[in-house]
Amino acid sequence: MEYSPAVHGAHVVPAPHVKNKVFVLCIMLSLWVYMIYCCLGSSSAVPGFGAAARPSRDLLDDASDGRGDEWDDVDAAAACLNESASQKLPRAIIIGVKKGGTRALLEFLRLHPDVRAAGAEPHFFDRNYHKGLDWYRQLMPKSSEGQLTMEKTPSYYITKEVPARIYTMSRDTKLIVVVRDPVTRAISDYTQTRSKKPDIPSFESLTFKNTSAGVIDTAWSAVQIGMYAKHLERWLHYFPMEQLLFVSGERLISDPALEVARVQDFLGLRRVVTEKHFHFNPAKGFPCLKRPEGHSKPHCLGKTKGRTHPNIDPGVVQRLREFYKPFNLKFYQMTGHDFGWD
C-alpha cells in the first residue's frame, strides 16, 4: 500500500474545534483534581476520606456518633479556594481532661472564622510521637495567615512525657484544660467505659484498693485523672501559668458564652462566638449550637449525651469527695480560681 500524506494527515491532525475541546477538558480535569486534593488536605480528620473518621459532638462525651453537619463542609470548601492556605503545627492545644467537656469547647471554638481545628484527636504527644512533626502537621487542617490552628487530646494532661514534648515543639504553645468536678467526672468516665464493656466490675470495687480500709486506688485512671493539682505541677516545670487557661466544664453547660469569651481572649481572638450562637435545649439539658446569620435549626452536640449514671453508694461518693478535697484546694490555690466542687 502506498504512503499517502493526505490520508496520513487526516488521521493525525485533529480539526481546530476538536483541539479546543480537548484543551478545555484537560483544564477542567486539572481543576477537579486540584479541588479534591485541596479538600482532602483540609479535612479535620486523619488522612483519608474524612466522614468515616469524624468525631462525636457530645457535650461531655468523646464517644463517636458521627456528625452529619454541613457547617464543616462549607468551611472546608472555603479553605480550598484559598491557595495561600497551608497545614501548620498548632499554636494552641486543648490538653485535658477526659470527660470534662473538651469536645464541646472545641466545637464551640470551631464556629470562629479565625480558628482551624483538627476534629479527630491526634494523640501525637502521647502515642504517636515517634512518627515525627511532619506526620503531626499532616493531620492539621489548612489555615490561612491570621488563622489559629489547634487540636485537642484530653489524655495529654495526665501523660508525664507530654509537657516536655510540647515545649520542644514550641515553648509559646497556649494550653487549655477543661476541668470538671472530679467525682462527677470519675462516675461519667466509668459510665462511658461500662457502655462499651458491660461486664466490668462495679464502680465501688474499682474505687478502692482496700475496701474494708477505705483506701482509694489512685492507680485507677478514673480516679487518677481528677487529681488535677498533681498533674499541673508537671506542666509548670515547662510552662508559666500565663500560658495555661482552665475552663469550667460546668459553666460550659450553664453559661457557655461566658466561658468561650474567656477562651477567645486567652487565644487573642476577637469575641465572635457569643450568646447568639447558643440555644439551650431544656429537654437535653445542655446548649446547642446555631448559626445566627442563618435559618437552620440549632445543632445539638451528640446522640450519646445523657447516659444514665449508675446508682453509686452515697458512702463511696462521700469518701471520694474527702479524698479529692486536698487536691481541689491545692488546685484552687495554684490556678487562683475556686471551682466550687467542695
Coordinates of C-alpha atoms in Angstrom, one line a residue:
M1 CA 0.0 0.0 0.0
E2 CA 1.4 3.4 -1.0
Y3 CA 2.0 6.1 1.7
S4 CA -0.4 9.0 1.2
P5 CA 0.4 12.2 3.1
A6 CA -3.2 13.4 2.7
V7 CA -4.6 10.3 4.3
H8 CA -2.0 10.2 7.0
G9 CA -2.6 13.8 7.9
A10 CA -6.3 13.2 8.2
H11 CA -5.8 10.6 10.9
V12 CA -3.2 12.6 12.9
V13 CA -4.1 16.3 12.8
P14 CA -7.4 17.0 14.5
A15 CA -9.6 19.8 13.5
P16 CA -9.2 23.1 15.4
H17 CA -12.6 22.7 17.3
V18 CA -11.5 19.2 18.4
K19 CA -8.3 20.6 19.8
N20 CA -10.2 23.3 21.7
K21 CA -12.5 20.7 23.3
V22 CA -9.6 18.6 24.4
F23 CA -7.8 21.6 25.9
V24 CA -10.9 22.6 27.8
L25 CA -11.5 19.1 29.1
C26 CA -7.9 18.9 30.3
I27 CA -8.2 22.2 32.1
M28 CA -11.5 21.1 33.8
L29 CA -9.9 17.7 34.8
S30 CA -6.9 19.5 36.3
L31 CA -9.2 21.8 38.3
W32 CA -11.2 18.9 39.7
V33 CA -8.1 17.0 40.7
Y34 CA -6.8 20.2 42.5
M35 CA -10.0 20.8 44.3
I36 CA -10.2 17.2 45.5
Y37 CA -6.6 17.3 46.7
C38 CA -7.2 20.6 48.4
C39 CA -10.3 19.5 50.2
L40 CA -8.8 16.2 51.4
G41 CA -5.8 18.2 52.7
S42 CA -8.0 20.5 54.7
S43 CA -10.0 17.6 56.2
S44 CA -10.1 17.9 60.0
A45 CA -9.8 14.2 60.4
V46 CA -6.8 11.9 59.9
P47 CA -5.8 11.4 56.3
G48 CA -8.5 9.6 54.4
F49 CA -12.0 10.3 53.3
G50 CA -13.0 12.3 56.3
A51 CA -16.5 11.3 57.0
A52 CA -15.7 7.8 58.2
A53 CA -13.4 9.2 60.9
R54 CA -15.4 12.2 62.0
P55 CA -15.6 12.7 65.8
S56 CA -18.5 13.0 68.2
R57 CA -20.3 16.2 69.1
D58 CA -21.3 15.0 72.5
L59 CA -21.0 17.8 75.1
L60 CA -19.1 15.9 77.8
D61 CA -18.5 12.6 76.0
D62 CA -15.8 11.7 73.5
A63 CA -17.5 8.6 72.1
S64 CA -18.0 8.8 68.3
D65 CA -21.5 9.1 67.0
G66 CA -20.9 10.7 63.5
R67 CA -21.6 14.3 62.7
G68 CA -23.7 14.8 59.6
D69 CA -23.2 18.6 59.9
E70 CA -22.9 20.7 56.7
W71 CA -21.2 23.6 58.6
D72 CA -17.7 21.9 58.4
D73 CA -18.1 21.2 54.7
V74 CA -18.8 24.8 54.0
D75 CA -15.7 25.9 56.0
A76 CA -13.5 23.3 54.3
A77 CA -14.7 24.4 50.8
A78 CA -13.8 28.0 51.7
A79 CA -10.3 26.9 52.7
C80 CA -9.9 25.0 49.4
L81 CA -10.5 28.3 47.5
N82 CA -7.7 30.0 49.4
E83 CA -4.5 29.0 47.6
S84 CA -2.3 30.5 50.3
A85 CA -3.7 28.2 53.0
S86 CA -1.3 25.5 54.3
Q87 CA -1.1 22.9 57.1
K88 CA 0.6 24.3 60.2
L89 CA 1.6 23.0 63.6
P90 CA -0.9 24.0 66.3
R91 CA -0.3 27.2 68.3
A92 CA -2.9 26.1 70.9
I93 CA -3.9 22.7 72.3
I94 CA -6.7 21.6 74.5
I95 CA -4.8 19.2 76.7
G96 CA -7.5 17.8 79.0
V97 CA -9.3 16.4 80.7
K98 CA -11.3 13.4 79.6
K99 CA -15.0 13.7 80.4
G100 CA -14.5 17.4 81.2
G101 CA -16.1 19.0 78.2
T102 CA -13.2 19.2 75.7
R103 CA -15.3 18.2 72.7
A104 CA -17.8 20.8 73.5
L105 CA -15.2 23.5 73.8
L106 CA -13.5 22.5 70.5
E107 CA -16.8 22.6 68.6
F108 CA -17.8 25.9 70.1
L109 CA -14.4 27.4 69.0
R110 CA -14.8 26.0 65.5
L111 CA -17.6 28.5 65.0
H112 CA -14.9 31.2 65.0
P113 CA -13.7 32.1 61.4
D114 CA -10.2 32.5 62.7
V115 CA -9.9 29.0 64.2
R116 CA -9.0 25.9 62.2
A117 CA -9.1 22.8 64.4
A118 CA -8.4 19.1 63.8
G119 CA -11.5 17.2 64.5
A120 CA -10.1 13.8 65.5
E121 CA -7.7 13.5 68.4
P122 CA -4.2 13.1 67.0
H123 CA -2.7 11.6 70.2
F124 CA 0.7 12.7 68.8
F125 CA 2.5 13.7 72.0
D126 CA 1.4 10.6 74.0
R127 CA 1.0 7.7 71.5
N128 CA 2.5 8.8 68.1
Y129 CA 5.5 11.0 69.0
H130 CA 7.9 8.6 67.2
K131 CA 6.2 9.5 63.9
G132 CA 7.6 13.0 63.9
L133 CA 6.4 16.5 63.5
D134 CA 5.8 16.2 59.7
W135 CA 3.4 13.4 60.4
Y136 CA 1.7 15.6 63.0
R137 CA 1.5 18.6 60.7
Q138 CA -0.3 16.5 58.0
L139 CA -3.2 15.9 60.5
M140 CA -3.9 19.6 60.8
P141 CA -6.4 21.3 58.6
K142 CA -5.2 24.0 56.2
S143 CA -5.2 27.5 57.6
S144 CA -4.6 31.0 56.2
E145 CA -2.4 33.7 57.6
G146 CA -4.0 35.1 60.7
Q147 CA -6.0 31.9 61.4
L148 CA -5.2 29.8 64.5
T149 CA -4.6 26.1 64.2
M150 CA -5.4 24.0 67.2
E151 CA -6.2 20.4 68.3
K152 CA -7.4 18.6 71.4
T153 CA -6.3 15.4 73.0
P154 CA -7.6 15.1 76.6
S155 CA -5.0 12.4 77.7
Y156 CA -2.1 14.9 77.3
Y157 CA -2.8 16.5 80.7
I158 CA -2.0 13.3 82.6
T159 CA 0.8 11.9 80.5
K160 CA 4.2 12.5 82.0
E161 CA 6.2 12.9 78.8
V162 CA 3.8 15.4 77.1
P163 CA 4.8 18.7 78.7
A164 CA 8.5 18.4 77.6
R165 CA 7.5 17.3 74.1
I166 CA 5.1 20.2 73.5
Y167 CA 7.8 22.6 74.9
T168 CA 10.3 21.1 72.4
M169 CA 7.9 21.8 69.6
S170 CA 7.1 25.4 70.7
R171 CA 7.6 27.0 74.1
D172 CA 4.9 29.5 73.1
T173 CA 2.1 27.0 72.7
K174 CA -1.1 28.0 74.5
L175 CA -2.6 25.3 76.6
I176 CA -6.3 24.9 77.6
V177 CA -7.5 22.5 80.3
V178 CA -11.2 21.8 80.7
V179 CA -11.9 20.6 84.3
R180 CA -15.0 19.3 86.0
D181 CA -15.9 18.1 89.5
P182 CA -13.6 15.1 89.8
V183 CA -16.2 12.9 91.5
T184 CA -18.8 13.5 88.8
R185 CA -16.0 13.2 86.2
A186 CA -14.9 9.8 87.6
I187 CA -18.5 8.5 87.5
S188 CA -19.0 9.7 84.0
D189 CA -15.8 8.1 82.9
Y190 CA -16.9 4.8 84.4
T191 CA -20.3 5.1 82.8
Q192 CA -18.8 5.5 79.4
T193 CA -16.5 2.5 79.9
R194 CA -19.3 0.4 81.1
S195 CA -21.4 1.3 78.0
K196 CA -18.6 -0.4 75.9
K197 CA -17.7 -3.2 78.4
P198 CA -20.9 -4.1 80.4
D199 CA -19.1 -6.8 82.3
I200 CA -16.6 -4.6 84.1
P201 CA -16.6 -4.6 88.0
S202 CA -18.7 -2.2 89.9
F203 CA -17.6 1.4 90.4
E204 CA -17.3 0.8 94.1
S205 CA -15.0 -2.2 93.8
L206 CA -12.7 -0.3 91.3
T207 CA -12.6 2.8 93.5
F208 CA -10.9 1.1 96.5
K209 CA -7.6 -0.6 96.7
N210 CA -8.7 -2.0 100.0
T211 CA -12.4 -1.8 100.5
S212 CA -12.5 -2.6 104.2
A213 CA -9.9 0.1 105.0
G214 CA -11.4 2.6 102.5
V215 CA -8.1 3.1 100.7
I216 CA -8.7 4.8 97.3
D217 CA -7.0 3.1 94.4
T218 CA -5.1 6.1 92.8
A219 CA -3.8 3.8 90.0
W220 CA -7.3 3.5 88.5
S221 CA -7.3 6.1 85.7
A222 CA -10.9 7.3 86.5
V223 CA -9.6 8.4 90.0
Q224 CA -6.1 9.5 88.9
I225 CA -7.3 12.0 86.2
G226 CA -9.2 14.0 88.8
M227 CA -6.0 14.7 90.9
Y228 CA -5.7 17.9 88.9
A229 CA -3.1 19.6 91.1
K230 CA -0.7 16.7 90.9
H231 CA -0.7 16.8 87.1
L232 CA -0.5 20.6 87.0
E233 CA 2.8 20.6 88.9
R234 CA 4.4 18.7 86.0
W235 CA 3.2 21.3 83.4
L236 CA 4.6 24.2 85.5
H237 CA 8.1 22.8 85.2
Y238 CA 7.9 23.8 81.5
F239 CA 5.2 26.4 81.0
P240 CA 4.3 29.6 83.1
M241 CA 0.8 29.8 84.4
E242 CA 0.1 32.6 82.0
Q243 CA 0.2 30.1 79.1
L244 CA -2.5 27.8 80.7
L245 CA -6.2 28.5 80.8
F246 CA -8.5 26.4 83.0
V247 CA -12.1 26.2 81.8
S248 CA -15.0 25.1 83.9
G249 CA -16.9 22.1 82.4
E250 CA -19.9 23.0 84.5
R251 CA -20.0 26.6 83.1
L252 CA -19.7 25.3 79.6
I253 CA -23.2 24.0 80.2
S254 CA -24.7 26.7 82.4
D255 CA -23.1 29.7 80.6
P256 CA -21.2 28.7 77.5
A257 CA -20.9 32.2 76.1
L258 CA -19.0 33.4 79.1
E259 CA -16.5 30.5 79.1
V260 CA -16.0 30.8 75.4
A261 CA -15.4 34.6 75.8
R262 CA -12.6 33.8 78.2
V263 CA -11.1 31.3 75.8
Q264 CA -11.2 33.7 72.9
D265 CA -9.5 36.4 75.0
F266 CA -6.8 33.9 76.0
L267 CA -6.2 32.9 72.4
G268 CA -6.0 36.6 71.3
L269 CA -9.2 36.2 69.1
R270 CA -12.0 38.6 68.5
R271 CA -15.1 37.8 70.5
V272 CA -17.0 36.4 67.6
V273 CA -18.7 33.4 69.3
T274 CA -21.2 34.9 71.7
E275 CA -24.5 34.1 73.3
K276 CA -26.3 34.4 69.9
H277 CA -24.5 31.2 68.9
F278 CA -26.1 29.1 71.7
H279 CA -29.6 27.8 72.2
F280 CA -30.3 26.0 75.5
N281 CA -32.2 22.8 75.0
P282 CA -34.2 22.1 78.2
A283 CA -35.1 18.6 77.1
K284 CA -31.4 17.7 76.7
G285 CA -30.2 19.9 79.5
F286 CA -27.3 21.4 77.6
P287 CA -26.7 24.1 75.0
C288 CA -27.0 23.5 71.2
L289 CA -25.2 25.5 68.5
K290 CA -26.8 27.7 66.0
R291 CA -25.7 30.0 63.2
P292 CA -27.2 33.4 64.0
E293 CA -27.0 34.6 60.4
G294 CA -28.8 31.5 59.0
H295 CA -32.2 29.9 59.4
S296 CA -31.1 26.3 60.1
K297 CA -32.2 24.7 63.3
P298 CA -29.9 24.5 66.3
H299 CA -27.4 21.7 66.2
C300 CA -27.0 19.7 69.4
L301 CA -23.7 18.0 70.4
G302 CA -24.2 14.3 70.1
K303 CA -26.6 11.5 70.3
T304 CA -24.9 9.8 73.2
K305 CA -25.3 12.7 75.5
G306 CA -27.3 12.0 78.7
R307 CA -26.3 8.4 79.6
T308 CA -27.8 7.4 82.9
H309 CA -25.2 7.2 85.6
P310 CA -25.4 4.1 87.8
N311 CA -26.6 4.5 91.4
I312 CA -23.4 4.8 93.4
D313 CA -23.3 4.1 97.1
P314 CA -23.5 7.5 98.8
G315 CA -20.8 6.4 101.2
V316 CA -18.4 5.8 98.4
V317 CA -19.2 9.2 96.8
Q318 CA -18.6 10.9 100.2
R319 CA -15.3 9.0 100.6
L320 CA -14.2 10.2 97.1
R321 CA -15.1 13.8 98.0
E322 CA -12.9 13.6 101.1
F323 CA -10.1 12.1 99.1
Y324 CA -10.2 14.9 96.4
K325 CA -10.7 17.8 98.8
P326 CA -7.0 18.5 99.5
F327 CA -6.2 18.1 95.7
N328 CA -9.0 20.5 94.9
L329 CA -7.9 23.1 97.4
K330 CA -4.4 23.0 96.1
F331 CA -5.7 23.3 92.6
Y332 CA -7.7 26.3 93.5
Q333 CA -4.6 27.9 95.0
M334 CA -2.4 27.1 92.0
T335 CA -4.9 28.4 89.5
G336 CA -6.2 31.3 91.6
H337 CA -9.8 30.2 91.0
D338 CA -12.3 28.3 93.2
F339 CA -14.3 26.0 91.0
G340 CA -16.8 25.2 93.8
W341 CA -16.5 21.5 93.9
D342 CA -16.4 21.1 97.7

